[in-house]
mmCIF file of N, CA, C and O in Angstrom:
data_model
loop_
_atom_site.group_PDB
_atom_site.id
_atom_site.type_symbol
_atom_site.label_atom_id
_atom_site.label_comp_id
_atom_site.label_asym_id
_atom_site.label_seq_id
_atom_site.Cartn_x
_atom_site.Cartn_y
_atom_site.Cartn_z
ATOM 1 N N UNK A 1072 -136.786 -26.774 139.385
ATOM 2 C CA UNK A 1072 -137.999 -26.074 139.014
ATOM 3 C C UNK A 1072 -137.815 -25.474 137.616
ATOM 4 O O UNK A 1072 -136.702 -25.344 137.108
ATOM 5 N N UNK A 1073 -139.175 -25.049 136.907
ATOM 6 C CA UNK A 1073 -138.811 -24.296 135.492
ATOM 7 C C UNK A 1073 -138.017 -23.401 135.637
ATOM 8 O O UNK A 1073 -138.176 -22.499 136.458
ATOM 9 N N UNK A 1074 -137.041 -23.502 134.872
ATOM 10 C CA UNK A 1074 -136.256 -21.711 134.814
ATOM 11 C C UNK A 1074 -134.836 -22.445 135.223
ATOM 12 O O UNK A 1074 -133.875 -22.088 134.540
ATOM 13 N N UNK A 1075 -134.601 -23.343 136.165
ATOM 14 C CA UNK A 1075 -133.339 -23.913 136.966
ATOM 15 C C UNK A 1075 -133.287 -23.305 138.032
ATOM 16 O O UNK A 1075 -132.239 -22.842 138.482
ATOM 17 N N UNK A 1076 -134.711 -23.192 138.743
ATOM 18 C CA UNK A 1076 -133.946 -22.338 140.233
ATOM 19 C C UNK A 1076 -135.175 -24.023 141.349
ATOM 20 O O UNK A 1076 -135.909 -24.935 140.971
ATOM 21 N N UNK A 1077 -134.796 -23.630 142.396
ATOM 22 C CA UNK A 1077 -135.130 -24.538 143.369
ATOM 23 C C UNK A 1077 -136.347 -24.422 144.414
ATOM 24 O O UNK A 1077 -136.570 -23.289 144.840
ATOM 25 N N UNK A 1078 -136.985 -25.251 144.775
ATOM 26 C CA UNK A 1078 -138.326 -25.077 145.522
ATOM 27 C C UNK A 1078 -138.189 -26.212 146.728
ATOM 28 O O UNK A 1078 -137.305 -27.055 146.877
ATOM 29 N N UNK A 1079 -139.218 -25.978 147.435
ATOM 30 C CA UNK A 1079 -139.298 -27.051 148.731
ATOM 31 C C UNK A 1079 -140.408 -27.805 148.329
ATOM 32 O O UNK A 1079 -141.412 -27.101 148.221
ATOM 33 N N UNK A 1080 -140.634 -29.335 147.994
ATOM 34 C CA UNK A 1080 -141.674 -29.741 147.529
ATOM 35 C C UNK A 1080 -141.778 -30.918 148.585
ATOM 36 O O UNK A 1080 -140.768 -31.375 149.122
ATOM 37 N N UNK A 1081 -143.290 -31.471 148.904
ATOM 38 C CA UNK A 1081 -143.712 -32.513 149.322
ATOM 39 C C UNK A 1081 -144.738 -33.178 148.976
ATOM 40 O O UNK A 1081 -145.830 -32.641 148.794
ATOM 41 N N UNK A 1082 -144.532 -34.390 148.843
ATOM 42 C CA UNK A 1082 -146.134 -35.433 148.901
ATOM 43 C C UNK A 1082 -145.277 -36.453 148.141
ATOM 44 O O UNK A 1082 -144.071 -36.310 147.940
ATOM 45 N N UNK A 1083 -146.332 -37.944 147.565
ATOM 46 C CA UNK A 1083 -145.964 -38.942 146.624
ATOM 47 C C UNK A 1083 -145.624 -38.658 145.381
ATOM 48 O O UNK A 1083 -145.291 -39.541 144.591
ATOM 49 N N UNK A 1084 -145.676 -37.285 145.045
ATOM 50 C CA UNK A 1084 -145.521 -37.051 143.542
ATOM 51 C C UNK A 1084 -143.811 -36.722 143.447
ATOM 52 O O UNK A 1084 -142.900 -37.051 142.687
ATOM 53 N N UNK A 1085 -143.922 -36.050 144.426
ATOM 54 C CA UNK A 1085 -142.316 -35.680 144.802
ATOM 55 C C UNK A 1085 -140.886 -37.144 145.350
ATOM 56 O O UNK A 1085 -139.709 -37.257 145.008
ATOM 57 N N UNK A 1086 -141.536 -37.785 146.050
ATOM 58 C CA UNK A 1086 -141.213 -39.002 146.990
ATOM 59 C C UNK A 1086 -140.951 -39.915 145.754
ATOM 60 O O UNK A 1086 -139.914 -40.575 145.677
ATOM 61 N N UNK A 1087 -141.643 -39.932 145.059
ATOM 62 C CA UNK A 1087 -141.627 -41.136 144.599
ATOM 63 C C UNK A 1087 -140.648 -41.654 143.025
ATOM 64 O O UNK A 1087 -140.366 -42.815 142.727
ATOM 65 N N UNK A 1088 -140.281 -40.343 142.202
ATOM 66 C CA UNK A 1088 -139.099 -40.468 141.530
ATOM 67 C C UNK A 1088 -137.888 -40.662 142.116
ATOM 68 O O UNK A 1088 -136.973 -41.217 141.509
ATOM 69 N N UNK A 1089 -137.747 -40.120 143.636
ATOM 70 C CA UNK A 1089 -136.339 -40.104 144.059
ATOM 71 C C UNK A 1089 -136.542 -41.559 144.444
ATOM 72 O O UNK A 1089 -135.968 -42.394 143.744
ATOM 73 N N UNK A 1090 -137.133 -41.887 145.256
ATOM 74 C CA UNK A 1090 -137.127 -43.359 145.485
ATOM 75 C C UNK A 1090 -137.306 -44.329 144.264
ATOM 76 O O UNK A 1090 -137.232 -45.474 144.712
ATOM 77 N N UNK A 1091 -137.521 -44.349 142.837
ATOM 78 C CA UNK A 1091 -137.111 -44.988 142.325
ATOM 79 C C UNK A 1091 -135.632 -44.919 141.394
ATOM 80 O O UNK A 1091 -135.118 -45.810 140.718
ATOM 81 N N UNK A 1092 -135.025 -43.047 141.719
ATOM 82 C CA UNK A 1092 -133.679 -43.208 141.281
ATOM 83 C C UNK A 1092 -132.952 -43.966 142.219
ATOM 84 O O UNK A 1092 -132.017 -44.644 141.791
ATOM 85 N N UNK A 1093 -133.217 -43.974 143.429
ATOM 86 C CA UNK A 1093 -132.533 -44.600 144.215
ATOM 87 C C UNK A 1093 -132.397 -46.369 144.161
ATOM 88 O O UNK A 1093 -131.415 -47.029 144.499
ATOM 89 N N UNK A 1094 -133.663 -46.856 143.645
ATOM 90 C CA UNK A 1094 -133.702 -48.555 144.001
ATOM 91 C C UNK A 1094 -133.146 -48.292 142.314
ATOM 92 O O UNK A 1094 -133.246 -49.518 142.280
ATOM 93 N N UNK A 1095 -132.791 -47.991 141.274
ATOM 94 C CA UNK A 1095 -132.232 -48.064 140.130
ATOM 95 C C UNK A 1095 -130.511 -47.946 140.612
ATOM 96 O O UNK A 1095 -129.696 -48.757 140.173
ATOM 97 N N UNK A 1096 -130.147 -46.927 141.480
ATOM 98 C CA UNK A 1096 -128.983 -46.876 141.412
ATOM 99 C C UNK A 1096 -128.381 -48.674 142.348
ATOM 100 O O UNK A 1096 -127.467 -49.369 141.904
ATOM 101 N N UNK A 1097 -129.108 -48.973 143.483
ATOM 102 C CA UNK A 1097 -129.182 -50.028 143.696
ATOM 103 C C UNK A 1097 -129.178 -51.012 142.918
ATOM 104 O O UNK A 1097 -128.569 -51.882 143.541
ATOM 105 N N UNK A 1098 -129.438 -51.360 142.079
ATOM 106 C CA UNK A 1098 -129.762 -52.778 141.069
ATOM 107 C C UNK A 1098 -128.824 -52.286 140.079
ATOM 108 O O UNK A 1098 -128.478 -53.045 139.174
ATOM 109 N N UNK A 1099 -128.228 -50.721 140.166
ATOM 110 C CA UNK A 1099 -127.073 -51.185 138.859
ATOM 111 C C UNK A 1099 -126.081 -51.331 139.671
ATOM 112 O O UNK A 1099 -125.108 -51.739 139.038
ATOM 113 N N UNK A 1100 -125.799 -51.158 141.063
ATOM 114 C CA UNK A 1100 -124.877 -51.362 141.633
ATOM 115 C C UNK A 1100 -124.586 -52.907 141.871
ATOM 116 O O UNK A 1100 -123.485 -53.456 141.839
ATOM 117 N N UNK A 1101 -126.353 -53.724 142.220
ATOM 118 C CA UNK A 1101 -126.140 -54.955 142.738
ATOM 119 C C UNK A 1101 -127.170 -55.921 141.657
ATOM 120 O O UNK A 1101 -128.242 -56.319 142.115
ATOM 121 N N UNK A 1102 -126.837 -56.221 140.407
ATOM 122 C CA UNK A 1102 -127.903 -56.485 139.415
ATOM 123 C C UNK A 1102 -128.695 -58.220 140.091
ATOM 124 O O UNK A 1102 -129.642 -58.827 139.590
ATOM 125 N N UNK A 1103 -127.829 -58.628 141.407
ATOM 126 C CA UNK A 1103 -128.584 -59.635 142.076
ATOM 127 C C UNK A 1103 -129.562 -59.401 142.713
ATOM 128 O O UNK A 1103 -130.343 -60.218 143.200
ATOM 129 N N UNK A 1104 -129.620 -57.414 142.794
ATOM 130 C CA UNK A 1104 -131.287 -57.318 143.505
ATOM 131 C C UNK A 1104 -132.250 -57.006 142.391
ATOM 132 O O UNK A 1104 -133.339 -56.564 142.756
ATOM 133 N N UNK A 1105 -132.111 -57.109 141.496
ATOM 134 C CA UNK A 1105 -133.046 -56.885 140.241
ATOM 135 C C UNK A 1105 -134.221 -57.535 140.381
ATOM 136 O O UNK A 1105 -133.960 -58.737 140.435
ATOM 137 N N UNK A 1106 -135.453 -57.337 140.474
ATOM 138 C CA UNK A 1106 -136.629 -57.878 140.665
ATOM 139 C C UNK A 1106 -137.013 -58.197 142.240
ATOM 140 O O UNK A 1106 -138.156 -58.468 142.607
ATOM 141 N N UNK A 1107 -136.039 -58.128 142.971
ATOM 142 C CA UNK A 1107 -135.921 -58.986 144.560
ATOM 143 C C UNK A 1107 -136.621 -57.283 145.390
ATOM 144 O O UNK A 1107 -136.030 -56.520 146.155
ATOM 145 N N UNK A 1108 -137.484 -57.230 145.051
ATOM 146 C CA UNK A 1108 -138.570 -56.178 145.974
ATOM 147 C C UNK A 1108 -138.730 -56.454 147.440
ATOM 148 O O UNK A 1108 -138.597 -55.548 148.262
ATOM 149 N N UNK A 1109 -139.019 -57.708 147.790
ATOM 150 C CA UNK A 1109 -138.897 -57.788 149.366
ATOM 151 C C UNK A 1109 -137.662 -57.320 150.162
ATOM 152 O O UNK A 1109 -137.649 -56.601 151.161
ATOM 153 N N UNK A 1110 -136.224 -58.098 149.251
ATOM 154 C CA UNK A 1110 -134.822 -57.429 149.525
ATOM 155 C C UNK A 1110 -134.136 -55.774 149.350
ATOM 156 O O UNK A 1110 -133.183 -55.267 149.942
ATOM 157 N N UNK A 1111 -135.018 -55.221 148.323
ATOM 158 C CA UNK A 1111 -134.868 -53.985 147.972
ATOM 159 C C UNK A 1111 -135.494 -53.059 148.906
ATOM 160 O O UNK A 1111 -134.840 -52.096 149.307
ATOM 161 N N UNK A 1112 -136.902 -53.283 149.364
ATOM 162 C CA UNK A 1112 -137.693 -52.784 150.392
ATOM 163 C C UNK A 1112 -137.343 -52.790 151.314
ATOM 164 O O UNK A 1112 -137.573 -51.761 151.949
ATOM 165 N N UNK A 1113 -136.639 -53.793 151.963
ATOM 166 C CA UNK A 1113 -135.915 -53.945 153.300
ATOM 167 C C UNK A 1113 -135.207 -53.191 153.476
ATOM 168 O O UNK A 1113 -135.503 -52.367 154.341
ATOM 169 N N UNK A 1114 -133.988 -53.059 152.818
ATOM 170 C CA UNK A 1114 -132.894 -51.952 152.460
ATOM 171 C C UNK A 1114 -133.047 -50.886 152.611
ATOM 172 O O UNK A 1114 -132.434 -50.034 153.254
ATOM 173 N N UNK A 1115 -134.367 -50.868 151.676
ATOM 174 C CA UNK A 1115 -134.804 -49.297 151.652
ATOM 175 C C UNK A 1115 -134.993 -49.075 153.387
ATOM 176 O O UNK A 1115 -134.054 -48.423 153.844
ATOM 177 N N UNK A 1116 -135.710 -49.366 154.113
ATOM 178 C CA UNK A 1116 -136.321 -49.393 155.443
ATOM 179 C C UNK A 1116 -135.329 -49.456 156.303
ATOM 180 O O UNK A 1116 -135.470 -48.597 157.173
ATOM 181 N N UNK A 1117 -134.165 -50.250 156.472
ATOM 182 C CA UNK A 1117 -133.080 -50.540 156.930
ATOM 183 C C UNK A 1117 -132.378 -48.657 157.232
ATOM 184 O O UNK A 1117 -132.214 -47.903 158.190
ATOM 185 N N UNK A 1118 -132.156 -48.640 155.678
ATOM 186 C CA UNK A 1118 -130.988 -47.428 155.613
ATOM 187 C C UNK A 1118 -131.733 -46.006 155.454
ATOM 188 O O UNK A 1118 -131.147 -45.093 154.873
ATOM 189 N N UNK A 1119 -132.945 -45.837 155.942
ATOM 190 C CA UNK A 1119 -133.941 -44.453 155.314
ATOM 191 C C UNK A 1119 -133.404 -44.169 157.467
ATOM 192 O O UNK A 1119 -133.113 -44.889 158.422
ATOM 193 N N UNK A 1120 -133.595 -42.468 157.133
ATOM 194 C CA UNK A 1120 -132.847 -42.044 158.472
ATOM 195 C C UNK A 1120 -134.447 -41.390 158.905
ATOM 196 O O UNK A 1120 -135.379 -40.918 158.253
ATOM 197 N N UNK A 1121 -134.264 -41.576 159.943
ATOM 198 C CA UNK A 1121 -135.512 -40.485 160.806
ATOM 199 C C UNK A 1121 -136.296 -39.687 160.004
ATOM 200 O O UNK A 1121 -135.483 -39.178 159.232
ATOM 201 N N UNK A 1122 -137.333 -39.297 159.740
ATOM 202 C CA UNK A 1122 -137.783 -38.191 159.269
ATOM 203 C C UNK A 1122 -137.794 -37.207 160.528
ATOM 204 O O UNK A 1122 -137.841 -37.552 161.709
ATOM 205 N N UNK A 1123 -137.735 -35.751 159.960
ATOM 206 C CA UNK A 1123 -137.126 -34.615 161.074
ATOM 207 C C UNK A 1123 -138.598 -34.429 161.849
ATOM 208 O O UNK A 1123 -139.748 -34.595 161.444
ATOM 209 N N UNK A 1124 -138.205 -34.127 162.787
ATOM 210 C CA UNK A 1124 -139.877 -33.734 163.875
ATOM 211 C C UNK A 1124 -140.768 -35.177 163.919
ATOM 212 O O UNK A 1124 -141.991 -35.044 163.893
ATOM 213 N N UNK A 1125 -140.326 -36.266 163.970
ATOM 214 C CA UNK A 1125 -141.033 -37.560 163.818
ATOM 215 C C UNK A 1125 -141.686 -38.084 162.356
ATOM 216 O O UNK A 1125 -141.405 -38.028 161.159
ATOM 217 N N UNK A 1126 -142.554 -38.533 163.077
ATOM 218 C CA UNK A 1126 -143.395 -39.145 161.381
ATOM 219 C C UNK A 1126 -144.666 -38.919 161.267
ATOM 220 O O UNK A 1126 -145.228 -39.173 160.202
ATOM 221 N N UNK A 1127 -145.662 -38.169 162.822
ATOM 222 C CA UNK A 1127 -146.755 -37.046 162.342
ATOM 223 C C UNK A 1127 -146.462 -36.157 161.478
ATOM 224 O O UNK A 1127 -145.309 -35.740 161.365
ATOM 225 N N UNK A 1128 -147.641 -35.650 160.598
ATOM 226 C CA UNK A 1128 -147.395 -34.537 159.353
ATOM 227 C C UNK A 1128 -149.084 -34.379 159.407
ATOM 228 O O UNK A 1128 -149.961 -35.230 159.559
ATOM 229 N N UNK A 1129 -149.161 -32.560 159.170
ATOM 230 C CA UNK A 1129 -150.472 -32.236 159.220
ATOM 231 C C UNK A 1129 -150.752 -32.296 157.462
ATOM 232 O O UNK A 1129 -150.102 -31.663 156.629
ATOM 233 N N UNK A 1130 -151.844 -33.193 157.196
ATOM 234 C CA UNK A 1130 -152.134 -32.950 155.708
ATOM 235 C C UNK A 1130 -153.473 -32.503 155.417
ATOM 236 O O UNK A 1130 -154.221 -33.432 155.110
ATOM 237 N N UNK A 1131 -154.031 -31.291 155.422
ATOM 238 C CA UNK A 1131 -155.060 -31.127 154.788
ATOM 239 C C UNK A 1131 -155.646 -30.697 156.074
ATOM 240 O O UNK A 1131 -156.873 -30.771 156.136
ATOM 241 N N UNK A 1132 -154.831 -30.135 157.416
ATOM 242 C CA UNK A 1132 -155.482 -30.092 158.607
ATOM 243 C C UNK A 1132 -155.576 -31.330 159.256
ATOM 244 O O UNK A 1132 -155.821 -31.199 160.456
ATOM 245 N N UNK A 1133 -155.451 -32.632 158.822
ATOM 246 C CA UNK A 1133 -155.621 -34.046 159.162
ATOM 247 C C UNK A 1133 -154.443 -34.153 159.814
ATOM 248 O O UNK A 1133 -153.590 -33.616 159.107
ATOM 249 N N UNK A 1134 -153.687 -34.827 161.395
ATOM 250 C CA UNK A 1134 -152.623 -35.328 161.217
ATOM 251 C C UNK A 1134 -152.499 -36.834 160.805
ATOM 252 O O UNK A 1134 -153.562 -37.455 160.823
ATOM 253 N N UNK A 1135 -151.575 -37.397 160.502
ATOM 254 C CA UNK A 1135 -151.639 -38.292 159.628
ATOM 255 C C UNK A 1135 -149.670 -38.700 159.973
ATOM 256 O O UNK A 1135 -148.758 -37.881 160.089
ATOM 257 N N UNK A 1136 -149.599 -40.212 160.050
ATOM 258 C CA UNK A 1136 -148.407 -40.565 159.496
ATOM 259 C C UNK A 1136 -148.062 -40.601 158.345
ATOM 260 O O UNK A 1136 -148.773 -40.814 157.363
ATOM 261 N N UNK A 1137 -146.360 -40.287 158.410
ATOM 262 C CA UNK A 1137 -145.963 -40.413 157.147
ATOM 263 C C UNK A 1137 -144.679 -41.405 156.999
ATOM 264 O O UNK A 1137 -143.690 -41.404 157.731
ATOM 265 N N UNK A 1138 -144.849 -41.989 156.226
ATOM 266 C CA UNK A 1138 -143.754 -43.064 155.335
ATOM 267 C C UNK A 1138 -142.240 -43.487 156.263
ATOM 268 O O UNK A 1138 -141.893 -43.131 157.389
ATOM 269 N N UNK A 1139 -141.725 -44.165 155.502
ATOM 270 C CA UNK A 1139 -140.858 -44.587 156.983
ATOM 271 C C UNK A 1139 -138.853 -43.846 157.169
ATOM 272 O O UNK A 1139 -137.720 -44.298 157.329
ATOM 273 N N UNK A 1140 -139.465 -42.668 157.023
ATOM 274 C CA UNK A 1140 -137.714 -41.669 156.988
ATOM 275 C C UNK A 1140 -137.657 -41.036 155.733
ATOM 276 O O UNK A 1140 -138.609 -40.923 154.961
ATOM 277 N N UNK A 1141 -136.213 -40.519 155.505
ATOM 278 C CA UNK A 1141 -135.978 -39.762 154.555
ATOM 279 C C UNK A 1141 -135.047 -40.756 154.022
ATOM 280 O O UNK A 1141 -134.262 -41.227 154.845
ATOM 281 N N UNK A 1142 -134.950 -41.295 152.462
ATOM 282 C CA UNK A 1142 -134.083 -41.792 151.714
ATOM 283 C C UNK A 1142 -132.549 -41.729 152.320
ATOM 284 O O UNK A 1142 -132.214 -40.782 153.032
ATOM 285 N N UNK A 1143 -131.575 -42.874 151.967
ATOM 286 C CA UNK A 1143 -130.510 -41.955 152.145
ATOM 287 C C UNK A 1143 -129.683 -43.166 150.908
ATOM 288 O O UNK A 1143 -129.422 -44.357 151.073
ATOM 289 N N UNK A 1144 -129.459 -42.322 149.763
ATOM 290 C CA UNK A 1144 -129.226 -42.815 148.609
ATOM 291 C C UNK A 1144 -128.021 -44.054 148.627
ATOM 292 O O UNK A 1144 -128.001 -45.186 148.144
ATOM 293 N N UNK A 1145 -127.125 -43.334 149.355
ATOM 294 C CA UNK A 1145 -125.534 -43.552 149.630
ATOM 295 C C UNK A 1145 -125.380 -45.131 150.294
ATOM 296 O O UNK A 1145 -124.940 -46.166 149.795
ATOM 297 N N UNK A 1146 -126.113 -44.747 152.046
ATOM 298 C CA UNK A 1146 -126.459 -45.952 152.458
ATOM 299 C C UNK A 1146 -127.247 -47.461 151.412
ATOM 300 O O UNK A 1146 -127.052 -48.665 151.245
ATOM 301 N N UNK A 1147 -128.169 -46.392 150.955
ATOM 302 C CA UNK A 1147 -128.964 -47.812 150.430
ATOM 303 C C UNK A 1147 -128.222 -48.741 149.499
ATOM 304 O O UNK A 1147 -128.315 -49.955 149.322
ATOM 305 N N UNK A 1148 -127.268 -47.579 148.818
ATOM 306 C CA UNK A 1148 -126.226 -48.365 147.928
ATOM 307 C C UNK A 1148 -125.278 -49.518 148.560
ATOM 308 O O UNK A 1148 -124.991 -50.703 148.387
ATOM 309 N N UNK A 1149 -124.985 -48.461 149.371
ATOM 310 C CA UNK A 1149 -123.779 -49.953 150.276
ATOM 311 C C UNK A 1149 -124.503 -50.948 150.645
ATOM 312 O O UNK A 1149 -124.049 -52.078 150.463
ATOM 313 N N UNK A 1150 -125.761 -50.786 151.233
ATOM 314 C CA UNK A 1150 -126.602 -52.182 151.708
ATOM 315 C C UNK A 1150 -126.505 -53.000 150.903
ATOM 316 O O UNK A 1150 -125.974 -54.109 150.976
ATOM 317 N N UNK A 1151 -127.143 -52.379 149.869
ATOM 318 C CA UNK A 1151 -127.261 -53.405 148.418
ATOM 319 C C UNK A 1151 -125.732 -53.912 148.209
ATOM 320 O O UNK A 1151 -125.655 -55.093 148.548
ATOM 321 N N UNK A 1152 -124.539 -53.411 147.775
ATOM 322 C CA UNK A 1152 -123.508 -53.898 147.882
ATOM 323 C C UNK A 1152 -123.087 -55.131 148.487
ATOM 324 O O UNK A 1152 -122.368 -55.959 147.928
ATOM 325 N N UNK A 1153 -123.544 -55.226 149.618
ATOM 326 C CA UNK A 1153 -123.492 -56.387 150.564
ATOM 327 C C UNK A 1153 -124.171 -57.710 150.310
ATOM 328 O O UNK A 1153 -123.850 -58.818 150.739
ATOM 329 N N UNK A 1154 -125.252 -57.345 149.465
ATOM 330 C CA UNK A 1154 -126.190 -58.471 149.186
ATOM 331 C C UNK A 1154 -125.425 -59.799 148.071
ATOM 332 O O UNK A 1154 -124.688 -59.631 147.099
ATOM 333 N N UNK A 1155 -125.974 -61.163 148.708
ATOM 334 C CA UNK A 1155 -124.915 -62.040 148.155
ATOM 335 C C UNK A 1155 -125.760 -62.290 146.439
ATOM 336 O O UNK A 1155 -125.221 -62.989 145.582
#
């Protein structure tokens, strides 16, 4: 956050840089998944862990699903690792 101190943030605005540091750290790990989005997506889906309390989320008063787990950077790396 401004200043260097820390906040609890949610939605796609938030979601969606970490998930592309993550498929970056992937493709420099495995430069054979470079462009390979179906293989990268999988991975992603493969190695993303539970989201906590399921995958209902109240948005706006709406419940609503949400997306498929929480990232897990580490895993996704080794997946990719594996890839021929």
């Amino acid at each position: 956050m401004p200043g260097g101190g820390y906040a609890a943030q949610s939605g796609t605005s938030m979601a969606t840089p970490h998930l592309a540091g993550v498929v970056a750290l992937m493709w420099s790990a495995q430069p054979a998944l470079i462009g390979d989005v179906d293989t990268t997506t999988r991975l992603l889906h493969q190695t993303a862990r539970p989201l906590p309390g399921g995958t209902e989320v109240s948005c706006g008063g709406i419940r609503a699903l949400a997306g498929s787990g929480v990232v897990d950077a580490y895993a996704a790396v080794q997946a990719a690792l594996t890839v021929d």
